[in-house]
């Protein structure tokens, strides 16, 4: 009997340890840093498919969107932040809120789908944003771009989804070099970063967007391969993003893998480990 009781107590203690560990991890993820894996190429060259980073959730304070969503389609798990913290939704405010700065790379909750997106903050509340021949205009002033050569990558399947890059140099065979034109863009507050161009398309020429109060305008650095605020939510974009939908700021890449799985160690990009994001 004593042995059975001892075994039972050991099992109970193990379960308690696991539960406590999960609770601690949940609190840490909710309040401080949230892991984020880059699934697409919309932020190249700043962020590559397979980059792994932690999002600083303290940067802008907390809202319902700070609650983590746990979505694992392969096992049918879909626990949405709205289900956990929806009682805080609707007033577009934050606890201990901080204002994001133009040029920040931000993870936010899509206003309609609820999925996490990562883009660069271009337009602040009240701004008038327009894209003219691929050049961003903020309140009637063109954002300077300086040509900076080309961005090159190998034409191959990228990431777990097996995505192929789009190229400015036309059709490129498997293993060939895919080229995009690169420029350094500098926002009015001095934030500078590389943007990529593939070729003329509809999103290079837009009307004027007036950013509503309490909302933000986001764009991907890979300008011709990004569904962002240039497209309305009903057209597959993200439209204007409410303040309460911000999750946090991406400050640093922790790990990076260029293969179909992070377990393929020969595809790890050691030069991107702990690389700062700007």
PDB file of C-alpha atoms in Angstrom:
ATOM      1  CA  UNK A   1       0.000   0.000   0.000  1.00  0.00           C
ATOM      2  CA  UNK A   2       2.796   2.410   0.898  1.00  0.00           C
ATOM      3  CA  UNK A   3       4.432   1.830  -2.485  1.00  0.00           C
ATOM      4  CA  UNK A   4       1.143   2.521  -4.305  1.00  0.00           C
ATOM      5  CA  UNK A   5       0.622   5.729  -2.351  1.00  0.00           C
ATOM      6  CA  UNK A   6       4.178   6.845  -3.104  1.00  0.00           C
ATOM      7  CA  UNK A   7       3.686   6.189  -6.834  1.00  0.00           C
ATOM      8  CA  UNK A   8       0.368   8.053  -6.774  1.00  0.00           C
ATOM      9  CA  UNK A   9       1.918  11.021  -5.013  1.00  0.00           C
ATOM     10  CA  UNK A  10       4.756  11.114  -7.565  1.00  0.00           C
ATOM     11  CA  UNK A  11       2.262  11.233 -10.440  1.00  0.00           C
ATOM     12  CA  UNK A  12       0.293  14.022  -8.767  1.00  0.00           C
ATOM     13  CA  UNK A  13       3.470  16.029  -8.148  1.00  0.00           C
ATOM     14  CA  UNK A  14       4.523  15.575 -11.787  1.00  0.00           C
ATOM     15  CA  UNK A  15       1.131  16.821 -12.986  1.00  0.00           C
ATOM     16  CA  UNK A  16       1.378  19.806 -10.637  1.00  0.00           C
ATOM     17  CA  UNK A  17       4.856  20.640 -11.952  1.00  0.00           C
ATOM     18  CA  UNK A  18       3.654  20.531 -15.558  1.00  0.00           C
ATOM     19  CA  UNK A  19       0.613  22.688 -14.764  1.00  0.00           C
ATOM     20  CA  UNK A  20       2.717  25.256 -12.893  1.00  0.00           C
ATOM     21  CA  UNK A  21       5.230  25.358 -15.743  1.00  0.00           C
ATOM     22  CA  UNK A  22       2.443  25.957 -18.266  1.00  0.00           C
ATOM     23  CA  UNK A  23       0.931  28.693 -16.105  1.00  0.00           C
ATOM     24  CA  UNK A  24       4.298  30.436 -15.731  1.00  0.00           C
ATOM     25  CA  UNK A  25       4.920  30.165 -19.478  1.00  0.00           C
ATOM     26  CA  UNK A  26       1.432  31.533 -20.191  1.00  0.00           C
ATOM     27  CA  UNK A  27       1.921  34.515 -17.882  1.00  0.00           C
ATOM     28  CA  UNK A  28       5.377  35.205 -19.372  1.00  0.00           C
ATOM     29  CA  UNK A  29       3.996  35.071 -22.914  1.00  0.00           C
ATOM     30  CA  UNK A  30       1.003  37.251 -22.065  1.00  0.00           C
ATOM     31  CA  UNK A  31       2.885  39.972 -20.196  1.00  0.00           C
ATOM     32  CA  UNK A  32       6.417  40.131 -21.544  1.00  0.00           C
ATOM     33  CA  UNK A  33       7.519  38.403 -24.742  1.00  0.00           C
ATOM     34  CA  UNK A  34       5.638  36.426 -27.364  1.00  0.00           C
ATOM     35  CA  UNK A  35       7.435  34.098 -29.790  1.00  0.00           C
ATOM     36  CA  UNK A  36       6.792  34.743 -33.483  1.00  0.00           C
ATOM     37  CA  UNK A  37       7.923  32.709 -36.488  1.00  0.00           C
ATOM     38  CA  UNK A  38       8.103  34.530 -39.834  1.00  0.00           C
ATOM     39  CA  UNK A  39       5.920  32.516 -42.251  1.00  0.00           C
ATOM     40  CA  UNK A  40       6.047  34.684 -45.405  1.00  0.00           C
ATOM     41  CA  UNK A  41       8.326  37.004 -47.358  1.00  0.00           C
ATOM     42  CA  UNK A  42       6.377  40.247 -46.956  1.00  0.00           C
ATOM     43  CA  UNK A  43       9.093  41.816 -44.761  1.00  0.00           C
ATOM     44  CA  UNK A  44      12.192  40.849 -46.777  1.00  0.00           C
ATOM     45  CA  UNK A  45      15.026  41.763 -46.460  1.00  0.00           C
ATOM     46  CA  UNK A  46      14.468  42.929 -42.881  1.00  0.00           C
ATOM     47  CA  UNK A  47      12.882  39.605 -41.946  1.00  0.00           C
ATOM     48  CA  UNK A  48      13.280  36.350 -43.853  1.00  0.00           C
ATOM     49  CA  UNK A  49      11.037  33.300 -43.920  1.00  0.00           C
ATOM     50  CA  UNK A  50      12.203  31.132 -41.027  1.00  0.00           C
ATOM     51  CA  UNK A  51      13.356  33.953 -38.748  1.00  0.00           C
ATOM     52  CA  UNK A  52      12.288  33.361 -35.148  1.00  0.00           C
ATOM     53  CA  UNK A  53      11.895  36.302 -32.798  1.00  0.00           C
ATOM     54  CA  UNK A  54      10.359  37.387 -29.523  1.00  0.00           C
ATOM     55  CA  UNK A  55       7.877  40.265 -29.594  1.00  0.00           C
ATOM     56  CA  UNK A  56       8.283  42.887 -26.858  1.00  0.00           C
ATOM     57  CA  UNK A  57       4.759  43.126 -25.427  1.00  0.00           C
ATOM     58  CA  UNK A  58       5.738  45.750 -22.853  1.00  0.00           C
ATOM     59  CA  UNK A  59       6.492  48.360 -25.547  1.00  0.00           C
ATOM     60  CA  UNK A  60       2.886  49.484 -26.107  1.00  0.00           C
ATOM     61  CA  UNK A  61       1.128  48.270 -22.972  1.00  0.00           C
ATOM     62  CA  UNK A  62      -1.658  45.700 -22.904  1.00  0.00           C
ATOM     63  CA  UNK A  63      -5.078  45.089 -24.427  1.00  0.00           C
ATOM     64  CA  UNK A  64      -7.263  42.083 -25.212  1.00  0.00           C
ATOM     65  CA  UNK A  65      -4.866  41.313 -28.101  1.00  0.00           C
ATOM     66  CA  UNK A  66      -2.084  40.709 -25.569  1.00  0.00           C
ATOM     67  CA  UNK A  67      -3.722  37.412 -24.670  1.00  0.00           C
ATOM     68  CA  UNK A  68      -2.091  34.655 -26.731  1.00  0.00           C
ATOM     69  CA  UNK A  69      -3.956  32.783 -29.451  1.00  0.00           C
ATOM     70  CA  UNK A  70      -3.131  29.091 -29.642  1.00  0.00           C
ATOM     71  CA  UNK A  71      -3.871  27.854 -33.160  1.00  0.00           C
ATOM     72  CA  UNK A  72      -2.632  24.405 -34.249  1.00  0.00           C
ATOM     73  CA  UNK A  73      -4.734  23.343 -37.263  1.00  0.00           C
ATOM     74  CA  UNK A  74      -3.111  19.899 -37.480  1.00  0.00           C
ATOM     75  CA  UNK A  75      -4.688  18.886 -34.168  1.00  0.00           C
ATOM     76  CA  UNK A  76      -7.802  21.045 -34.442  1.00  0.00           C
ATOM     77  CA  UNK A  77      -6.723  23.400 -31.666  1.00  0.00           C
ATOM     78  CA  UNK A  78      -8.008  26.953 -32.016  1.00  0.00           C
ATOM     79  CA  UNK A  79      -8.028  28.990 -28.816  1.00  0.00           C
ATOM     80  CA  UNK A  80      -8.377  32.596 -29.898  1.00  0.00           C
ATOM     81  CA  UNK A  81      -7.349  35.658 -27.874  1.00  0.00           C
ATOM     82  CA  UNK A  82     -10.863  36.982 -28.408  1.00  0.00           C
ATOM     83  CA  UNK A  83     -12.282  33.977 -26.569  1.00  0.00           C
ATOM     84  CA  UNK A  84      -9.907  34.421 -23.644  1.00  0.00           C
ATOM     85  CA  UNK A  85      -9.931  38.212 -23.227  1.00  0.00           C
ATOM     86  CA  UNK A  86     -12.817  39.434 -25.365  1.00  0.00           C
ATOM     87  CA  UNK A  87     -14.332  41.251 -22.379  1.00  0.00           C
ATOM     88  CA  UNK A  88     -11.597  43.906 -22.815  1.00  0.00           C
ATOM     89  CA  UNK A  89     -12.325  44.416 -26.535  1.00  0.00           C
ATOM     90  CA  UNK A  90     -14.241  47.295 -28.054  1.00  0.00           C
ATOM     91  CA  UNK A  91     -12.971  50.503 -26.441  1.00  0.00           C
ATOM     92  CA  UNK A  92      -9.680  50.754 -28.407  1.00  0.00           C
ATOM     93  CA  UNK A  93      -7.655  51.494 -25.286  1.00  0.00           C
ATOM     94  CA  UNK A  94      -4.715  49.824 -23.564  1.00  0.00           C
ATOM     95  CA  UNK A  95      -3.452  49.342 -20.017  1.00  0.00           C
ATOM     96  CA  UNK A  96      -0.169  51.192 -19.399  1.00  0.00           C
ATOM     97  CA  UNK A  97      -0.342  52.110 -23.067  1.00  0.00           C
ATOM     98  CA  UNK A  98       2.637  53.452 -24.975  1.00  0.00           C
ATOM     99  CA  UNK A  99       2.567  55.044 -28.419  1.00  0.00           C
ATOM    100  CA  UNK A 100       4.313  53.220 -31.275  1.00  0.00           C
ATOM    101  CA  UNK A 101       6.794  55.178 -33.368  1.00  0.00           C
ATOM    102  CA  UNK A 102       6.811  55.532 -37.101  1.00  0.00           C
ATOM    103  CA  UNK A 103       9.130  52.880 -38.535  1.00  0.00           C
ATOM    104  CA  UNK A 104       8.584  50.320 -35.749  1.00  0.00           C
ATOM    105  CA  UNK A 105       8.249  46.701 -36.880  1.00  0.00           C
ATOM    106  CA  UNK A 106       5.038  45.667 -35.164  1.00  0.00           C
ATOM    107  CA  UNK A 107       3.123  42.441 -34.600  1.00  0.00           C
ATOM    108  CA  UNK A 108      -0.607  43.084 -34.529  1.00  0.00           C
ATOM    109  CA  UNK A 109      -3.868  41.199 -34.594  1.00  0.00           C
ATOM    110  CA  UNK A 110      -5.678  41.344 -37.940  1.00  0.00           C
ATOM    111  CA  UNK A 111      -8.896  43.345 -37.398  1.00  0.00           C
ATOM    112  CA  UNK A 112     -11.157  40.706 -38.990  1.00  0.00           C
ATOM    113  CA  UNK A 113      -9.386  37.337 -39.131  1.00  0.00           C
ATOM    114  CA  UNK A 114      -7.688  37.607 -35.731  1.00  0.00           C
ATOM    115  CA  UNK A 115      -4.432  36.182 -37.119  1.00  0.00           C
ATOM    116  CA  UNK A 116      -1.097  37.719 -36.078  1.00  0.00           C
ATOM    117  CA  UNK A 117       0.604  39.868 -38.736  1.00  0.00           C
ATOM    118  CA  UNK A 118       3.974  41.624 -38.762  1.00  0.00           C
ATOM    119  CA  UNK A 119       4.531  44.817 -40.769  1.00  0.00           C
ATOM    120  CA  UNK A 120       6.248  48.191 -40.529  1.00  0.00           C
ATOM    121  CA  UNK A 121       4.373  51.187 -39.120  1.00  0.00           C
ATOM    122  CA  UNK A 122       4.193  53.909 -41.776  1.00  0.00           C
ATOM    123  CA  UNK A 123       1.155  56.060 -40.954  1.00  0.00           C
ATOM    124  CA  UNK A 124       0.103  57.534 -37.609  1.00  0.00           C
ATOM    125  CA  UNK A 125      -3.409  58.711 -36.641  1.00  0.00           C
ATOM    126  CA  UNK A 126      -4.413  61.711 -38.758  1.00  0.00           C
ATOM    127  CA  UNK A 127      -1.764  61.124 -41.455  1.00  0.00           C
ATOM    128  CA  UNK A 128      -2.633  61.208 -45.137  1.00  0.00           C
ATOM    129  CA  UNK A 129      -0.825  58.340 -46.888  1.00  0.00           C
ATOM    130  CA  UNK A 130      -0.501  57.730 -50.609  1.00  0.00           C
ATOM    131  CA  UNK A 131       1.753  55.591 -52.801  1.00  0.00           C
ATOM    132  CA  UNK A 132       2.744  57.214 -56.084  1.00  0.00           C
ATOM    133  CA  UNK A 133       4.876  55.230 -58.567  1.00  0.00           C
ATOM    134  CA  UNK A 134       6.112  53.075 -55.708  1.00  0.00           C
ATOM    135  CA  UNK A 135       7.102  56.036 -53.497  1.00  0.00           C
ATOM    136  CA  UNK A 136       5.279  56.580 -50.210  1.00  0.00           C
ATOM    137  CA  UNK A 137       3.835  60.064 -49.647  1.00  0.00           C
ATOM    138  CA  UNK A 138       3.141  61.158 -46.059  1.00  0.00           C
ATOM    139  CA  UNK A 139       1.030  64.306 -45.709  1.00  0.00           C
ATOM    140  CA  UNK A 140       1.949  65.352 -49.234  1.00  0.00           C
ATOM    141  CA  UNK A 141       5.706  64.843 -48.827  1.00  0.00           C
ATOM    142  CA  UNK A 142       7.564  62.043 -50.615  1.00  0.00           C
ATOM    143  CA  UNK A 143       9.483  59.655 -48.360  1.00  0.00           C
ATOM    144  CA  UNK A 144      13.068  59.633 -49.744  1.00  0.00           C
ATOM    145  CA  UNK A 145      14.368  56.442 -51.322  1.00  0.00           C
ATOM    146  CA  UNK A 146      18.016  55.923 -52.313  1.00  0.00           C
ATOM    147  CA  UNK A 147      18.911  53.044 -54.650  1.00  0.00           C
ATOM    148  CA  UNK A 148      20.997  50.396 -52.878  1.00  0.00           C
ATOM    149  CA  UNK A 149      21.752  47.709 -55.447  1.00  0.00           C
ATOM    150  CA  UNK A 150      19.882  44.419 -55.503  1.00  0.00           C
ATOM    151  CA  UNK A 151      18.616  41.838 -53.051  1.00  0.00           C
ATOM    152  CA  UNK A 152      19.472  38.317 -54.209  1.00  0.00           C
ATOM    153  CA  UNK A 153      18.135  34.945 -53.104  1.00  0.00           C
ATOM    154  CA  UNK A 154      18.098  31.420 -54.510  1.00  0.00           C
ATOM    155  CA  UNK A 155      14.976  30.290 -56.334  1.00  0.00           C
ATOM    156  CA  UNK A 156      13.869  27.393 -54.143  1.00  0.00           C
ATOM    157  CA  UNK A 157      11.088  26.338 -51.832  1.00  0.00           C
ATOM    158  CA  UNK A 158      11.156  28.469 -48.665  1.00  0.00           C
ATOM    159  CA  UNK A 159       9.860  27.628 -45.196  1.00  0.00           C
ATOM    160  CA  UNK A 160       7.372  24.940 -44.095  1.00  0.00           C
ATOM    161  CA  UNK A 161       4.813  26.185 -46.637  1.00  0.00           C
ATOM    162  CA  UNK A 162       7.233  25.742 -49.530  1.00  0.00           C
ATOM    163  CA  UNK A 163       6.788  29.292 -50.863  1.00  0.00           C
ATOM    164  CA  UNK A 164       8.697  30.473 -53.925  1.00  0.00           C
ATOM    165  CA  UNK A 165      10.022  34.038 -54.169  1.00  0.00           C
ATOM    166  CA  UNK A 166       8.900  36.497 -56.837  1.00  0.00           C
ATOM    167  CA  UNK A 167      11.679  38.017 -58.921  1.00  0.00           C
ATOM    168  CA  UNK A 168      12.303  41.264 -60.773  1.00  0.00           C
ATOM    169  CA  UNK A 169      14.490  39.427 -63.300  1.00  0.00           C
ATOM    170  CA  UNK A 170      11.619  37.386 -64.713  1.00  0.00           C
ATOM    171  CA  UNK A 171      11.188  33.625 -64.670  1.00  0.00           C
ATOM    172  CA  UNK A 172      14.051  31.996 -62.791  1.00  0.00           C
ATOM    173  CA  UNK A 173      14.646  28.256 -62.802  1.00  0.00           C
ATOM    174  CA  UNK A 174      15.169  26.110 -59.722  1.00  0.00           C
ATOM    175  CA  UNK A 175      18.488  27.013 -58.114  1.00  0.00           C
ATOM    176  CA  UNK A 176      18.825  30.239 -60.079  1.00  0.00           C
ATOM    177  CA  UNK A 177      19.349  33.694 -58.581  1.00  0.00           C
ATOM    178  CA  UNK A 178      16.168  35.667 -57.929  1.00  0.00           C
ATOM    179  CA  UNK A 179      16.769  39.429 -57.908  1.00  0.00           C
ATOM    180  CA  UNK A 180      14.760  42.296 -56.447  1.00  0.00           C
ATOM    181  CA  UNK A 181      15.652  45.981 -56.648  1.00  0.00           C
ATOM    182  CA  UNK A 182      16.576  47.424 -53.242  1.00  0.00           C
ATOM    183  CA  UNK A 183      16.367  50.969 -51.903  1.00  0.00           C
ATOM    184  CA  UNK A 184      16.908  52.595 -48.515  1.00  0.00           C
ATOM    185  CA  UNK A 185      13.798  54.432 -47.367  1.00  0.00           C
ATOM    186  CA  UNK A 186      13.983  57.096 -44.647  1.00  0.00           C
ATOM    187  CA  UNK A 187      10.873  58.228 -42.762  1.00  0.00           C
ATOM    188  CA  UNK A 188      10.372  61.786 -41.425  1.00  0.00           C
ATOM    189  CA  UNK A 189      11.576  60.736 -37.947  1.00  0.00           C
ATOM    190  CA  UNK A 190      14.861  59.390 -39.359  1.00  0.00           C
ATOM    191  CA  UNK A 191      14.021  55.667 -39.281  1.00  0.00           C
ATOM    192  CA  UNK A 192      15.792  53.998 -42.239  1.00  0.00           C
ATOM    193  CA  UNK A 193      15.447  50.491 -43.645  1.00  0.00           C
ATOM    194  CA  UNK A 194      15.646  48.571 -46.920  1.00  0.00           C
ATOM    195  CA  UNK A 195      12.593  48.135 -49.157  1.00  0.00           C
ATOM    196  CA  UNK A 196      12.356  45.800 -52.151  1.00  0.00           C
ATOM    197  CA  UNK A 197      10.722  46.275 -55.539  1.00  0.00           C
ATOM    198  CA  UNK A 198       9.753  43.603 -58.068  1.00  0.00           C
ATOM    199  CA  UNK A 199       8.056  45.686 -60.756  1.00  0.00           C
ATOM    200  CA  UNK A 200       5.098  47.968 -61.512  1.00  0.00           C
ATOM    201  CA  UNK A 201       1.764  46.827 -60.094  1.00  0.00           C
ATOM    202  CA  UNK A 202      -1.521  48.299 -58.868  1.00  0.00           C
ATOM    203  CA  UNK A 203      -0.365  48.725 -55.256  1.00  0.00           C
ATOM    204  CA  UNK A 204       2.372  51.133 -56.466  1.00  0.00           C
ATOM    205  CA  UNK A 205      -0.312  53.703 -57.266  1.00  0.00           C
ATOM    206  CA  UNK A 206      -3.008  54.320 -54.686  1.00  0.00           C
ATOM    207  CA  UNK A 207      -5.483  56.942 -53.647  1.00  0.00           C
ATOM    208  CA  UNK A 208      -5.053  58.978 -50.464  1.00  0.00           C
ATOM    209  CA  UNK A 209      -5.682  57.146 -47.208  1.00  0.00           C
ATOM    210  CA  UNK A 210      -6.560  59.288 -44.186  1.00  0.00           C
ATOM    211  CA  UNK A 211      -5.633  57.320 -41.065  1.00  0.00           C
ATOM    212  CA  UNK A 212      -8.479  57.518 -38.502  1.00  0.00           C
ATOM    213  CA  UNK A 213      -7.887  58.559 -34.924  1.00  0.00           C
ATOM    214  CA  UNK A 214      -6.745  55.610 -32.835  1.00  0.00           C
ATOM    215  CA  UNK A 215      -5.619  53.626 -35.895  1.00  0.00           C
ATOM    216  CA  UNK A 216      -2.377  52.927 -37.776  1.00  0.00           C
ATOM    217  CA  UNK A 217      -1.246  52.292 -41.356  1.00  0.00           C
ATOM    218  CA  UNK A 218       1.184  49.403 -42.001  1.00  0.00           C
ATOM    219  CA  UNK A 219       3.219  48.269 -45.000  1.00  0.00           C
ATOM    220  CA  UNK A 220       5.567  45.380 -45.698  1.00  0.00           C
ATOM    221  CA  UNK A 221       9.183  46.125 -46.667  1.00  0.00           C
ATOM    222  CA  UNK A 222       8.837  43.719 -49.620  1.00  0.00           C
ATOM    223  CA  UNK A 223       6.460  46.203 -51.180  1.00  0.00           C
ATOM    224  CA  UNK A 224       5.217  44.163 -54.147  1.00  0.00           C
ATOM    225  CA  UNK A 225       4.616  41.035 -52.093  1.00  0.00           C
ATOM    226  CA  UNK A 226       2.707  42.303 -49.068  1.00  0.00           C
ATOM    227  CA  UNK A 227      -0.985  42.319 -48.172  1.00  0.00           C
ATOM    228  CA  UNK A 228      -1.075  45.359 -45.902  1.00  0.00           C
ATOM    229  CA  UNK A 229      -2.954  48.603 -45.193  1.00  0.00           C
ATOM    230  CA  UNK A 230      -3.002  49.490 -48.886  1.00  0.00           C
ATOM    231  CA  UNK A 231      -5.737  46.882 -49.255  1.00  0.00           C
ATOM    232  CA  UNK A 232      -9.026  46.948 -47.364  1.00  0.00           C
ATOM    233  CA  UNK A 233      -9.791  44.048 -45.058  1.00  0.00           C
ATOM    234  CA  UNK A 234     -12.564  42.939 -47.424  1.00  0.00           C
ATOM    235  CA  UNK A 235     -10.009  42.725 -50.272  1.00  0.00           C
ATOM    236  CA  UNK A 236      -7.520  40.536 -48.413  1.00  0.00           C
ATOM    237  CA  UNK A 237      -5.488  43.324 -46.814  1.00  0.00           C
ATOM    238  CA  UNK A 238      -5.401  44.618 -43.257  1.00  0.00           C
ATOM    239  CA  UNK A 239      -6.773  48.147 -43.744  1.00  0.00           C
ATOM    240  CA  UNK A 240      -6.394  50.510 -40.795  1.00  0.00           C
ATOM    241  CA  UNK A 241      -5.337  48.728 -37.601  1.00  0.00           C
ATOM    242  CA  UNK A 242      -6.877  49.819 -34.254  1.00  0.00           C
ATOM    243  CA  UNK A 243      -4.571  50.755 -31.378  1.00  0.00           C
ATOM    244  CA  UNK A 244      -5.944  47.918 -29.230  1.00  0.00           C
ATOM    245  CA  UNK A 245      -4.935  45.363 -31.886  1.00  0.00           C
ATOM    246  CA  UNK A 246      -1.212  46.011 -31.444  1.00  0.00           C
ATOM    247  CA  UNK A 247       0.561  43.095 -29.769  1.00  0.00           C
ATOM    248  CA  UNK A 248       4.117  44.340 -29.502  1.00  0.00           C
ATOM    249  CA  UNK A 249       7.323  45.510 -31.150  1.00  0.00           C
ATOM    250  CA  UNK A 250       9.800  43.184 -32.861  1.00  0.00           C
ATOM    251  CA  UNK A 251      13.274  44.158 -31.664  1.00  0.00           C
ATOM    252  CA  UNK A 252      15.607  41.235 -32.321  1.00  0.00           C
ATOM    253  CA  UNK A 253      15.829  37.981 -34.274  1.00  0.00           C
ATOM    254  CA  UNK A 254      16.773  35.142 -31.931  1.00  0.00           C
ATOM    255  CA  UNK A 255      17.142  32.254 -34.362  1.00  0.00           C
ATOM    256  CA  UNK A 256      16.833  31.675 -38.108  1.00  0.00           C
ATOM    257  CA  UNK A 257      16.401  28.616 -40.289  1.00  0.00           C
ATOM    258  CA  UNK A 258      16.242  28.676 -44.077  1.00  0.00           C
ATOM    259  CA  UNK A 259      14.885  25.127 -44.495  1.00  0.00           C
ATOM    260  CA  UNK A 260      11.508  23.428 -44.411  1.00  0.00           C
ATOM    261  CA  UNK A 261      12.020  22.600 -40.732  1.00  0.00           C
ATOM    262  CA  UNK A 262      13.957  24.212 -37.895  1.00  0.00           C
ATOM    263  CA  UNK A 263      15.394  20.735 -37.198  1.00  0.00           C
ATOM    264  CA  UNK A 264      17.395  20.869 -40.442  1.00  0.00           C
ATOM    265  CA  UNK A 265      20.492  22.269 -38.743  1.00  0.00           C
ATOM    266  CA  UNK A 266      22.398  22.570 -42.029  1.00  0.00           C
ATOM    267  CA  UNK A 267      19.918  25.304 -43.076  1.00  0.00           C
ATOM    268  CA  UNK A 268      20.422  27.441 -39.949  1.00  0.00           C
ATOM    269  CA  UNK A 269      21.481  31.041 -40.660  1.00  0.00           C
ATOM    270  CA  UNK A 270      23.961  31.656 -37.844  1.00  0.00           C
ATOM    271  CA  UNK A 271      24.679  35.185 -39.133  1.00  0.00           C
ATOM    272  CA  UNK A 272      21.104  36.149 -38.197  1.00  0.00           C
ATOM    273  CA  UNK A 273      21.151  34.802 -34.641  1.00  0.00           C
ATOM    274  CA  UNK A 274      20.446  37.657 -32.150  1.00  0.00           C
ATOM    275  CA  UNK A 275      20.391  40.195 -34.969  1.00  0.00           C
ATOM    276  CA  UNK A 276      18.721  43.528 -34.163  1.00  0.00           C
ATOM    277  CA  UNK A 277      15.695  44.601 -36.213  1.00  0.00           C
ATOM    278  CA  UNK A 278      15.562  48.104 -37.615  1.00  0.00           C
TER     279      UNK A 278
END
